[in-house]
Amino acid sequence: MKNKKEKVPFRQAVKNNIFILNLAFKSDRLMVIMRLVMGFFTGLNHGASLFFTKEILNSLDMGRSVEHIMVLILLMGLYTLVYELFFAWYYKLLNPTHKLNFIRLIHKSFFVKASDIDLACYDTPEFYNDFIYSMQNCDKSIVNTIDQLGDLVRSLIASGSVFAVVLTVDPVIAVVILGVSVLDMIIRLIQNGVYYKYNIETNEIWRKTWYVEKFFSLADYAKEIRLTDVSKNVINEYDKAIEQQKRAAISMNIKARILTIAATLLNTALTLFILIFMAKGLFEGSVLIGGFTVAITASWKLKGLVYDIQSKFVEMGKDSLFADKVRRFMETETQIKSGERELLEVESLEFKNVYFAYDDKYVLENVSFYIKKGERIAFVGYNGAGKTTTTKLIMRLYDVSKGQILINGIDIKEYKLESLREKIGAVFQDYKVFAASVAENVLGDVYTEDKENVVLSALEDSTFGQRLSQLKEGIHTELTREFYDNGTNLSGGENQKIAIARVFAHDNQMLIMDEPSSALDPIAEYNLNVGIDKNARDKTVIFITHRLSTTRHVNRIYMFENGTIIESGSHDQLIQKGGKYAEMFELQAEKYRAKKES
Ligand code: ADP
């Protein structure tokens, strides 16, 4: 199978590079400007050194005064000194710290973007790949793009300044040198193409010969080699591969040599032309020795510089593959837009004929319910029924596909996102503990001493109190070993308690608890229920649970199946009804009885 290479069209490549430049410019204007200024001066240096050489030699040729020549030499020395000092200051002092600072800023802008994008983006593999790639490579690659651009400026200015100096010697010579430099560049490009083609062809051959070497050296094949004639075939293939390689190498060498000869002839012709043309000028007195020297030097310099320009374009084209990913990531628009209204109190929550699809298939269909402030609700149902998705819609982690969600009778899209989300405390099924202290994990914020009681009380109610007393540094204990080697790793149940404490520590009005006791033992579960009662006295609580110890005590149960609510009512009502809930309850009770009897 042929390797499909990712390619970005030229116009897109230019756009991508401009995008990166703009991104870099917004992050650290000075760093970008300085890099380009540096490119300009290093470029100019090529022309300047030629210019001084020409002037000094010409002055000698014309028999100018020693003073005049000394002034020129001093000027040249001064220029070189200033240039070298500037160069050293930039590359040794300014640039390294600038780059570090720049990388930090770029990373931060990526973090901000990553916290802002829709959760739905994580469900799209293509986006997710770009996101991970951008995150991991943004610093190196953006710096690289800026460096390439700086180098391009250098090569352009260098070529321009060298060309300008030769123009002052003789315009015809200047144009001829430039023309030959472009031809030389074209020859080199063709030659690169020949080498590239050879590499592609021989890759396949290398694979074959590598297989043959493996075949004869690995024990796995030893038995078959001895029992069958298969090795004849393999040796046959090997011979063919070597023949193929010979042919490819001969063809490549012939083409490459022809091109080298063409380049040598071209350059020799150029040198001869310059020598003859300039020597004639020297004799006739229209050219001085400085001009003669500059023309010869420039003929060599300009070739390299013109080639540099094209190779910078090639590099920038390659970089633009990366830039394309970053641009796609940074330009991803959030679909979940904040409303304008402030949400002060959650008096009621209503789902009105809500439909939702992650991709093209509805996972929620026509879901409707009404919950009043202070009610305890349980969502029950088998895995995949749509319970967690329903709670994600309440928090606007996703928006409904059809229908409406209302809080206090108003569409939740009208509320400010921040004010909606801060009213809701959620313990997710896949709760996360962060690389931070216990206190910071509970607060979800920076710890200050005045918050100590809030943290302690939340941890006590989430039944973490006993474990906390074993931690030497108490609420200042660092969790996980991501940042600190001596950080503490908690068990699954203990992490869940921290996640629950996080909800208790905040002044929210609605709690969503997705299997809050899934990792807890029965005693901790009992104590947690006491803790929830204490913390959620006037709050609306939605439990997603399979535990009947919880569903027995809630105001209302919604039984989900295949994305719809099939039953609702209190535990007693649903048991009496004898439907799916009763069936599930009976199954669980049976399991419990069987466990007790065994
Ligand atoms: P429950 O909480 O009842 O177990 P969920 O709400 O988690 O169910 O899932 C409902 C359906 O949505 C399931 O079929 C699940 O596979 C699907 N689903 C959940 N999350 C995603 C997602 N991010 N992308 C695509 N499908 C998803």
PDB file of C-alpha atoms in Angstrom, residues 226-507:
ATOM      1  CA  ARG A 226      14.604 -27.332   7.243  1.00  0.00           C
ATOM      2  CA  LEU A 227      11.420 -29.190   6.394  1.00  0.00           C
ATOM      3  CA  THR A 228      10.377 -27.395   3.208  1.00  0.00           C
ATOM      4  CA  ASP A 229      11.865 -25.740   0.154  1.00  0.00           C
ATOM      5  CA  VAL A 230      10.507 -22.394   1.133  1.00  0.00           C
ATOM      6  CA  SER A 231      13.995 -20.909   1.515  1.00  0.00           C
ATOM      7  CA  LYS A 232      14.535 -21.266  -2.262  1.00  0.00           C
ATOM      8  CA  ASN A 233      11.644 -18.890  -2.849  1.00  0.00           C
ATOM      9  CA  VAL A 234      12.958 -16.488  -0.290  1.00  0.00           C
ATOM     10  CA  ILE A 235      16.463 -16.491  -1.784  1.00  0.00           C
ATOM     11  CA  ASN A 236      14.875 -15.958  -5.174  1.00  0.00           C
ATOM     12  CA  GLU A 237      13.034 -12.906  -3.838  1.00  0.00           C
ATOM     13  CA  TYR A 238      16.274 -11.686  -2.285  1.00  0.00           C
ATOM     14  CA  ASP A 239      18.099 -11.914  -5.627  1.00  0.00           C
ATOM     15  CA  LYS A 240      15.281 -10.025  -7.296  1.00  0.00           C
ATOM     16  CA  ALA A 241      15.390  -7.341  -4.646  1.00  0.00           C
ATOM     17  CA  ILE A 242      19.139  -6.897  -5.048  1.00  0.00           C
ATOM     18  CA  GLU A 243      18.744  -6.674  -8.823  1.00  0.00           C
ATOM     19  CA  GLN A 244      16.006  -4.095  -8.363  1.00  0.00           C
ATOM     20  CA  GLN A 245      18.234  -2.130  -6.032  1.00  0.00           C
ATOM     21  CA  LYS A 246      21.119  -2.234  -8.500  1.00  0.00           C
ATOM     22  CA  ARG A 247      18.875  -0.910 -11.264  1.00  0.00           C
ATOM     23  CA  ALA A 248      17.489   1.853  -9.048  1.00  0.00           C
ATOM     24  CA  ALA A 249      20.998   2.826  -7.887  1.00  0.00           C
ATOM     25  CA  ILE A 250      22.364   2.944 -11.456  1.00  0.00           C
ATOM     26  CA  SER A 251      19.444   5.012 -12.685  1.00  0.00           C
ATOM     27  CA  MET A 252      19.720   7.370  -9.719  1.00  0.00           C
ATOM     28  CA  ASN A 253      23.485   7.743 -10.081  1.00  0.00           C
ATOM     29  CA  ILE A 254      23.306   8.463 -13.798  1.00  0.00           C
ATOM     30  CA  LYS A 255      20.635  11.130 -13.339  1.00  0.00           C
ATOM     31  CA  ALA A 256      22.368  12.640 -10.301  1.00  0.00           C
ATOM     32  CA  ARG A 257      25.763  12.709 -12.091  1.00  0.00           C
ATOM     33  CA  ILE A 258      24.283  14.323 -15.198  1.00  0.00           C
ATOM     34  CA  LEU A 259      22.732  16.998 -13.047  1.00  0.00           C
ATOM     35  CA  THR A 260      25.984  17.523 -11.121  1.00  0.00           C
ATOM     36  CA  ILE A 261      27.847  17.875 -14.418  1.00  0.00           C
ATOM     37  CA  ALA A 262      25.213  20.336 -15.644  1.00  0.00           C
ATOM     38  CA  ALA A 263      25.596  22.372 -12.458  1.00  0.00           C
ATOM     39  CA  THR A 264      29.403  22.279 -12.666  1.00  0.00           C
ATOM     40  CA  LEU A 265      29.335  23.356 -16.313  1.00  0.00           C
ATOM     41  CA  LEU A 266      26.924  26.137 -15.524  1.00  0.00           C
ATOM     42  CA  ASN A 267      28.998  27.414 -12.641  1.00  0.00           C
ATOM     43  CA  THR A 268      32.265  27.108 -14.531  1.00  0.00           C
ATOM     44  CA  ALA A 269      30.725  29.008 -17.436  1.00  0.00           C
ATOM     45  CA  LEU A 270      29.587  31.684 -15.005  1.00  0.00           C
ATOM     46  CA  THR A 271      33.034  31.974 -13.399  1.00  0.00           C
ATOM     47  CA  LEU A 272      34.678  32.142 -16.831  1.00  0.00           C
ATOM     48  CA  PHE A 273      32.190  34.724 -17.993  1.00  0.00           C
ATOM     49  CA  ILE A 274      32.786  36.864 -14.912  1.00  0.00           C
ATOM     50  CA  LEU A 275      36.556  36.469 -15.224  1.00  0.00           C
ATOM     51  CA  ILE A 276      36.600  37.436 -18.901  1.00  0.00           C
ATOM     52  CA  PHE A 277      34.022  40.200 -18.568  1.00  0.00           C
ATOM     53  CA  MET A 278      35.638  41.685 -15.480  1.00  0.00           C
ATOM     54  CA  ALA A 279      39.204  41.237 -16.705  1.00  0.00           C
ATOM     55  CA  LYS A 280      38.205  43.172 -19.815  1.00  0.00           C
ATOM     56  CA  GLY A 281      36.731  45.862 -17.598  1.00  0.00           C
ATOM     57  CA  LEU A 282      39.888  45.917 -15.471  1.00  0.00           C
ATOM     58  CA  PHE A 283      42.057  46.456 -18.537  1.00  0.00           C
ATOM     59  CA  GLU A 284      39.727  49.079 -19.919  1.00  0.00           C
ATOM     60  CA  GLY A 285      39.580  50.764 -16.520  1.00  0.00           C
ATOM     61  CA  SER A 286      35.796  50.551 -16.192  1.00  0.00           C
ATOM     62  CA  VAL A 287      36.113  48.016 -13.331  1.00  0.00           C
ATOM     63  CA  LEU A 288      38.323  48.237 -10.255  1.00  0.00           C
ATOM     64  CA  ILE A 289      39.870  45.365  -8.318  1.00  0.00           C
ATOM     65  CA  GLY A 290      37.188  45.675  -5.582  1.00  0.00           C
ATOM     66  CA  GLY A 291      34.399  45.175  -8.111  1.00  0.00           C
ATOM     67  CA  PHE A 292      36.241  42.233  -9.630  1.00  0.00           C
ATOM     68  CA  THR A 293      36.589  40.499  -6.229  1.00  0.00           C
ATOM     69  CA  VAL A 294      32.990  41.237  -5.268  1.00  0.00           C
ATOM     70  CA  ALA A 295      31.642  39.768  -8.517  1.00  0.00           C
ATOM     71  CA  ILE A 296      33.549  36.508  -8.010  1.00  0.00           C
ATOM     72  CA  THR A 297      32.547  36.245  -4.316  1.00  0.00           C
ATOM     73  CA  ALA A 298      28.924  37.138  -5.060  1.00  0.00           C
ATOM     74  CA  SER A 299      28.654  34.482  -7.755  1.00  0.00           C
ATOM     75  CA  TRP A 300      29.280  31.859  -5.076  1.00  0.00           C
ATOM     76  CA  LYS A 301      27.337  33.516  -2.287  1.00  0.00           C
ATOM     77  CA  LEU A 302      24.161  34.214  -4.227  1.00  0.00           C
ATOM     78  CA  LYS A 303      23.765  30.595  -5.331  1.00  0.00           C
ATOM     79  CA  GLY A 304      23.660  29.404  -1.719  1.00  0.00           C
ATOM     80  CA  LEU A 305      21.325  32.200  -0.698  1.00  0.00           C
ATOM     81  CA  VAL A 306      18.822  31.626  -3.505  1.00  0.00           C
ATOM     82  CA  TYR A 307      18.788  27.938  -2.660  1.00  0.00           C
ATOM     83  CA  ASP A 308      18.225  28.859   1.002  1.00  0.00           C
ATOM     84  CA  ILE A 309      15.181  30.924   0.078  1.00  0.00           C
ATOM     85  CA  GLN A 310      13.505  28.041  -1.698  1.00  0.00           C
ATOM     86  CA  SER A 311      14.391  25.560   1.055  1.00  0.00           C
ATOM     87  CA  LYS A 312      12.855  27.904   3.639  1.00  0.00           C
ATOM     88  CA  PHE A 313       9.656  27.882   1.599  1.00  0.00           C
ATOM     89  CA  VAL A 314       9.753  24.081   1.540  1.00  0.00           C
ATOM     90  CA  GLU A 315      10.264  23.992   5.333  1.00  0.00           C
ATOM     91  CA  MET A 316       7.447  26.429   5.869  1.00  0.00           C
ATOM     92  CA  GLY A 317       5.197  24.284   3.706  1.00  0.00           C
ATOM     93  CA  LYS A 318       6.017  21.306   5.917  1.00  0.00           C
ATOM     94  CA  ASP A 319       5.409  23.334   9.076  1.00  0.00           C
ATOM     95  CA  SER A 320       2.087  24.388   7.722  1.00  0.00           C
ATOM     96  CA  LEU A 321       0.856  20.807   8.176  1.00  0.00           C
ATOM     97  CA  PHE A 322       1.255  21.389  11.859  1.00  0.00           C
ATOM     98  CA  ALA A 323      -0.106  24.910  11.643  1.00  0.00           C
ATOM     99  CA  ASP A 324      -3.204  23.494   9.982  1.00  0.00           C
ATOM    100  CA  LYS A 325      -3.924  21.362  13.037  1.00  0.00           C
ATOM    101  CA  VAL A 326      -3.337  24.238  15.444  1.00  0.00           C
ATOM    102  CA  ARG A 327      -5.529  26.542  13.364  1.00  0.00           C
ATOM    103  CA  ARG A 328      -8.357  24.020  13.246  1.00  0.00           C
ATOM    104  CA  PHE A 329      -8.097  23.609  17.010  1.00  0.00           C
ATOM    105  CA  MET A 330      -7.864  27.302  17.849  1.00  0.00           C
ATOM    106  CA  GLU A 331     -10.617  28.259  15.412  1.00  0.00           C
ATOM    107  CA  THR A 332     -13.060  25.709  16.773  1.00  0.00           C
ATOM    108  CA  GLU A 333     -16.079  27.705  17.780  1.00  0.00           C
ATOM    109  CA  THR A 334     -17.898  26.787  20.969  1.00  0.00           C
ATOM    110  CA  GLN A 335     -21.441  25.876  20.093  1.00  0.00           C
ATOM    111  CA  ILE A 336     -22.638  26.199  23.659  1.00  0.00           C
ATOM    112  CA  LYS A 337     -23.074  29.945  23.996  1.00  0.00           C
ATOM    113  CA  SER A 338     -23.740  31.730  27.237  1.00  0.00           C
ATOM    114  CA  GLY A 339     -27.030  33.561  27.724  1.00  0.00           C
ATOM    115  CA  GLU A 340     -27.462  36.952  29.360  1.00  0.00           C
ATOM    116  CA  ARG A 341     -29.677  36.220  32.344  1.00  0.00           C
ATOM    117  CA  GLU A 342     -28.387  35.815  35.869  1.00  0.00           C
ATOM    118  CA  LEU A 343     -29.737  32.694  37.575  1.00  0.00           C
ATOM    119  CA  LEU A 344     -30.373  33.433  41.233  1.00  0.00           C
ATOM    120  CA  GLU A 345     -32.586  30.646  42.568  1.00  0.00           C
ATOM    121  CA  VAL A 346     -33.443  27.280  41.046  1.00  0.00           C
ATOM    122  CA  GLU A 347     -37.153  27.019  41.819  1.00  0.00           C
ATOM    123  CA  SER A 348     -37.980  24.387  39.239  1.00  0.00           C
ATOM    124  CA  LEU A 349     -36.433  22.270  36.507  1.00  0.00           C
ATOM    125  CA  GLU A 350     -38.445  21.029  33.560  1.00  0.00           C
ATOM    126  CA  PHE A 351     -37.613  18.828  30.574  1.00  0.00           C
ATOM    127  CA  LYS A 352     -40.082  19.384  27.749  1.00  0.00           C
ATOM    128  CA  ASN A 353     -40.024  16.721  25.029  1.00  0.00           C
ATOM    129  CA  VAL A 354     -36.243  16.581  24.992  1.00  0.00           C
ATOM    130  CA  TYR A 355     -34.377  14.672  22.302  1.00  0.00           C
ATOM    131  CA  PHE A 356     -30.629  14.293  22.181  1.00  0.00           C
ATOM    132  CA  ALA A 357     -28.100  12.596  19.902  1.00  0.00           C
ATOM    133  CA  TYR A 358     -24.319  12.459  20.349  1.00  0.00           C
ATOM    134  CA  ASP A 359     -23.956  11.579  16.690  1.00  0.00           C
ATOM    135  CA  ASP A 360     -26.737  10.548  14.336  1.00  0.00           C
ATOM    136  CA  LYS A 361     -28.729   8.334  16.695  1.00  0.00           C
ATOM    137  CA  TYR A 362     -30.992   9.666  19.431  1.00  0.00           C
ATOM    138  CA  VAL A 363     -29.973   8.450  22.876  1.00  0.00           C
ATOM    139  CA  LEU A 364     -32.779  10.471  24.506  1.00  0.00           C
ATOM    140  CA  GLU A 365     -36.228  10.643  22.970  1.00  0.00           C
ATOM    141  CA  ASN A 366     -39.130  12.720  24.116  1.00  0.00           C
ATOM    142  CA  VAL A 367     -37.989  12.992  27.730  1.00  0.00           C
ATOM    143  CA  SER A 368     -40.257  15.161  29.880  1.00  0.00           C
ATOM    144  CA  PHE A 369     -40.348  15.706  33.634  1.00  0.00           C
ATOM    145  CA  TYR A 370     -40.835  18.451  36.184  1.00  0.00           C
ATOM    146  CA  ILE A 371     -38.849  18.801  39.391  1.00  0.00           C
ATOM    147  CA  LYS A 372     -39.591  21.330  42.139  1.00  0.00           C
ATOM    148  CA  LYS A 373     -37.046  22.945  44.421  1.00  0.00           C
ATOM    149  CA  GLY A 374     -36.073  20.745  47.366  1.00  0.00           C
ATOM    150  CA  GLU A 375     -37.258  17.477  45.818  1.00  0.00           C
ATOM    151  CA  ARG A 376     -35.201  14.294  45.930  1.00  0.00           C
ATOM    152  CA  ILE A 377     -35.249  12.491  42.643  1.00  0.00           C
ATOM    153  CA  ALA A 378     -33.748   9.209  41.485  1.00  0.00           C
ATOM    154  CA  PHE A 379     -32.990   8.301  37.877  1.00  0.00           C
ATOM    155  CA  VAL A 380     -32.896   4.537  37.579  1.00  0.00           C
ATOM    156  CA  GLY A 381     -32.527   2.140  34.684  1.00  0.00           C
ATOM    157  CA  TYR A 382     -30.025  -0.188  33.081  1.00  0.00           C
ATOM    158  CA  ASN A 383     -26.668   0.939  31.747  1.00  0.00           C
ATOM    159  CA  GLY A 384     -26.867   3.036  28.628  1.00  0.00           C
ATOM    160  CA  ALA A 385     -30.499   4.035  29.243  1.00  0.00           C
ATOM    161  CA  GLY A 386     -29.675   7.770  29.115  1.00  0.00           C
ATOM    162  CA  LYS A 387     -29.544   8.822  32.783  1.00  0.00           C
ATOM    163  CA  THR A 388     -26.090  10.433  32.768  1.00  0.00           C
ATOM    164  CA  THR A 389     -26.778  12.111  29.427  1.00  0.00           C
ATOM    165  CA  THR A 390     -29.887  13.711  30.949  1.00  0.00           C
ATOM    166  CA  THR A 391     -27.809  15.237  33.749  1.00  0.00           C
ATOM    167  CA  LYS A 392     -25.177  16.477  31.273  1.00  0.00           C
ATOM    168  CA  LEU A 393     -27.921  18.366  29.467  1.00  0.00           C
ATOM    169  CA  ILE A 394     -28.978  20.061  32.716  1.00  0.00           C
ATOM    170  CA  MET A 395     -25.426  21.389  33.143  1.00  0.00           C
ATOM    171  CA  ARG A 396     -25.288  22.359  29.463  1.00  0.00           C
ATOM    172  CA  LEU A 397     -22.242  20.220  28.879  1.00  0.00           C
ATOM    173  CA  TYR A 398     -24.225  19.408  25.743  1.00  0.00           C
ATOM    174  CA  ASP A 399     -27.257  21.183  24.311  1.00  0.00           C
ATOM    175  CA  VAL A 400     -30.515  19.406  23.474  1.00  0.00           C
ATOM    176  CA  SER A 401     -31.065  18.350  19.869  1.00  0.00           C
ATOM    177  CA  LYS A 402     -34.817  19.017  20.092  1.00  0.00           C
ATOM    178  CA  GLY A 403     -37.168  20.152  22.844  1.00  0.00           C
ATOM    179  CA  GLN A 404     -36.428  22.444  25.759  1.00  0.00           C
ATOM    180  CA  ILE A 405     -35.016  22.472  29.252  1.00  0.00           C
ATOM    181  CA  LEU A 406     -36.499  25.146  31.474  1.00  0.00           C
ATOM    182  CA  ILE A 407     -35.382  26.481  34.814  1.00  0.00           C
ATOM    183  CA  ASN A 408     -38.007  28.585  36.549  1.00  0.00           C
ATOM    184  CA  GLY A 409     -39.951  28.388  33.275  1.00  0.00           C
ATOM    185  CA  ILE A 410     -37.132  29.966  31.242  1.00  0.00           C
ATOM    186  CA  ASP A 411     -34.999  28.131  28.670  1.00  0.00           C
ATOM    187  CA  ILE A 412     -31.632  27.333  30.254  1.00  0.00           C
ATOM    188  CA  LYS A 413     -29.906  28.732  27.148  1.00  0.00           C
ATOM    189  CA  GLU A 414     -30.976  32.201  28.287  1.00  0.00           C
ATOM    190  CA  TYR A 415     -28.977  32.017  31.509  1.00  0.00           C
ATOM    191  CA  LYS A 416     -25.352  32.939  31.818  1.00  0.00           C
ATOM    192  CA  LEU A 417     -23.439  29.670  31.590  1.00  0.00           C
ATOM    193  CA  GLU A 418     -21.340  30.503  34.604  1.00  0.00           C
ATOM    194  CA  SER A 419     -24.318  31.357  36.777  1.00  0.00           C
ATOM    195  CA  LEU A 420     -26.124  28.160  35.705  1.00  0.00           C
ATOM    196  CA  ARG A 421     -23.176  25.907  36.353  1.00  0.00           C
ATOM    197  CA  GLU A 422     -22.307  27.425  39.710  1.00  0.00           C
ATOM    198  CA  LYS A 423     -25.796  26.579  40.957  1.00  0.00           C
ATOM    199  CA  ILE A 424     -25.224  22.910  40.251  1.00  0.00           C
ATOM    200  CA  GLY A 425     -22.896  20.618  42.161  1.00  0.00           C
ATOM    201  CA  ALA A 426     -22.139  17.331  40.441  1.00  0.00           C
ATOM    202  CA  VAL A 427     -20.363  14.157  41.448  1.00  0.00           C
ATOM    203  CA  PHE A 428     -19.656  12.391  38.189  1.00  0.00           C
ATOM    204  CA  GLN A 429     -19.466   8.664  37.756  1.00  0.00           C
ATOM    205  CA  ASP A 430     -15.887   9.083  36.585  1.00  0.00           C
ATOM    206  CA  TYR A 431     -15.014  11.553  39.363  1.00  0.00           C
ATOM    207  CA  LYS A 432     -11.521  12.983  39.233  1.00  0.00           C
ATOM    208  CA  VAL A 433      -9.047  13.969  41.904  1.00  0.00           C
ATOM    209  CA  PHE A 434      -6.451  16.510  40.791  1.00  0.00           C
ATOM    210  CA  ALA A 435      -2.738  16.872  41.462  1.00  0.00           C
ATOM    211  CA  ALA A 436      -3.257  19.379  44.287  1.00  0.00           C
ATOM    212  CA  SER A 437      -3.706  19.365  48.069  1.00  0.00           C
ATOM    213  CA  VAL A 438      -6.772  17.819  49.712  1.00  0.00           C
ATOM    214  CA  ALA A 439      -8.033  21.323  50.544  1.00  0.00           C
ATOM    215  CA  GLU A 440      -7.568  22.591  46.965  1.00  0.00           C
ATOM    216  CA  ASN A 441      -9.297  19.510  45.639  1.00  0.00           C
ATOM    217  CA  VAL A 442     -12.277  20.168  47.879  1.00  0.00           C
ATOM    218  CA  LEU A 443     -12.434  23.875  47.131  1.00  0.00           C
ATOM    219  CA  GLY A 444     -11.625  23.502  43.444  1.00  0.00           C
ATOM    220  CA  ASP A 445      -9.745  26.736  44.020  1.00  0.00           C
ATOM    221  CA  VAL A 446      -6.721  28.170  45.809  1.00  0.00           C
ATOM    222  CA  TYR A 447      -6.836  27.499  49.556  1.00  0.00           C
ATOM    223  CA  THR A 448      -6.945  30.383  52.015  1.00  0.00           C
ATOM    224  CA  GLU A 449      -7.042  29.959  55.788  1.00  0.00           C
ATOM    225  CA  ASP A 450     -10.546  31.328  56.173  1.00  0.00           C
ATOM    226  CA  LYS A 451     -11.795  28.309  54.200  1.00  0.00           C
ATOM    227  CA  GLU A 452     -10.431  25.747  56.665  1.00  0.00           C
ATOM    228  CA  ASN A 453     -13.769  25.079  58.385  1.00  0.00           C
ATOM    229  CA  VAL A 454     -15.615  24.732  55.094  1.00  0.00           C
ATOM    230  CA  VAL A 455     -13.080  22.140  53.937  1.00  0.00           C
ATOM    231  CA  LEU A 456     -13.082  20.192  57.201  1.00  0.00           C
ATOM    232  CA  SER A 457     -16.855  20.098  57.475  1.00  0.00           C
ATOM    233  CA  ALA A 458     -17.278  18.997  53.827  1.00  0.00           C
ATOM    234  CA  LEU A 459     -14.740  16.197  54.326  1.00  0.00           C
ATOM    235  CA  GLU A 460     -16.436  15.080  57.531  1.00  0.00           C
ATOM    236  CA  ASP A 461     -19.841  14.893  55.808  1.00  0.00           C
ATOM    237  CA  SER A 462     -18.458  12.997  52.854  1.00  0.00           C
ATOM    238  CA  THR A 463     -17.166  10.434  55.421  1.00  0.00           C
ATOM    239  CA  PHE A 464     -13.507  11.215  54.689  1.00  0.00           C
ATOM    240  CA  GLY A 465     -12.926  12.353  58.298  1.00  0.00           C
ATOM    241  CA  GLN A 466     -11.313   9.186  59.554  1.00  0.00           C
ATOM    242  CA  ARG A 467      -8.899   8.908  56.640  1.00  0.00           C
ATOM    243  CA  LEU A 468      -8.052  12.580  57.024  1.00  0.00           C
ATOM    244  CA  SER A 469      -6.939  12.012  60.619  1.00  0.00           C
ATOM    245  CA  GLN A 470      -4.369   9.500  59.274  1.00  0.00           C
ATOM    246  CA  LEU A 471      -2.843  11.997  56.864  1.00  0.00           C
ATOM    247  CA  LYS A 472       0.191  13.623  58.464  1.00  0.00           C
ATOM    248  CA  GLU A 473      -0.326  16.917  56.714  1.00  0.00           C
ATOM    249  CA  GLY A 474      -4.104  16.857  57.022  1.00  0.00           C
ATOM    250  CA  ILE A 475      -5.897  18.953  54.443  1.00  0.00           C
ATOM    251  CA  HIS A 476      -2.534  20.127  53.075  1.00  0.00           C
ATOM    252  CA  THR A 477      -1.583  16.622  51.974  1.00  0.00           C
ATOM    253  CA  GLU A 478      -0.715  16.617  48.284  1.00  0.00           C
ATOM    254  CA  LEU A 479      -2.764  14.134  46.315  1.00  0.00           C
ATOM    255  CA  THR A 480      -1.382  11.984  43.475  1.00  0.00           C
ATOM    256  CA  ARG A 481       2.304  11.740  42.577  1.00  0.00           C
ATOM    257  CA  GLU A 482       2.082  13.882  39.451  1.00  0.00           C
ATOM    258  CA  PHE A 483       3.817  16.873  41.024  1.00  0.00           C
ATOM    259  CA  TYR A 484       5.315  15.486  44.213  1.00  0.00           C
ATOM    260  CA  ASP A 485       7.101  12.162  44.674  1.00  0.00           C
ATOM    261  CA  ASN A 486       5.765  11.931  48.209  1.00  0.00           C
ATOM    262  CA  GLY A 487       2.169  12.736  47.177  1.00  0.00           C
ATOM    263  CA  THR A 488      -0.558  10.461  48.479  1.00  0.00           C
ATOM    264  CA  ASN A 489      -2.521   8.145  46.218  1.00  0.00           C
ATOM    265  CA  LEU A 490      -5.973   7.464  47.627  1.00  0.00           C
ATOM    266  CA  SER A 491      -8.176   4.441  46.978  1.00  0.00           C
ATOM    267  CA  GLY A 492     -11.170   4.601  44.612  1.00  0.00           C
ATOM    268  CA  GLY A 493     -13.646   5.008  47.475  1.00  0.00           C
ATOM    269  CA  GLU A 494     -11.521   7.702  49.143  1.00  0.00           C
ATOM    270  CA  ASN A 495     -11.250   9.640  45.890  1.00  0.00           C
ATOM    271  CA  GLN A 496     -15.003   9.454  45.549  1.00  0.00           C
ATOM    272  CA  LYS A 497     -15.350  10.959  49.044  1.00  0.00           C
ATOM    273  CA  ILE A 498     -13.106  13.860  48.008  1.00  0.00           C
ATOM    274  CA  ALA A 499     -15.285  14.431  44.929  1.00  0.00           C
ATOM    275  CA  ILE A 500     -18.393  14.427  47.133  1.00  0.00           C
ATOM    276  CA  ALA A 501     -16.777  16.855  49.606  1.00  0.00           C
ATOM    277  CA  ARG A 502     -16.138  19.183  46.648  1.00  0.00           C
ATOM    278  CA  VAL A 503     -19.882  19.390  46.094  1.00  0.00           C
ATOM    279  CA  PHE A 504     -20.614  19.896  49.799  1.00  0.00           C
ATOM    280  CA  ALA A 505     -18.105  22.743  50.083  1.00  0.00           C
ATOM    281  CA  HIS A 506     -19.949  24.863  47.548  1.00  0.00           C
ATOM    282  CA  ASP A 507     -23.038  26.902  47.927  1.00  0.00           C
TER     283      ASP A 507
END
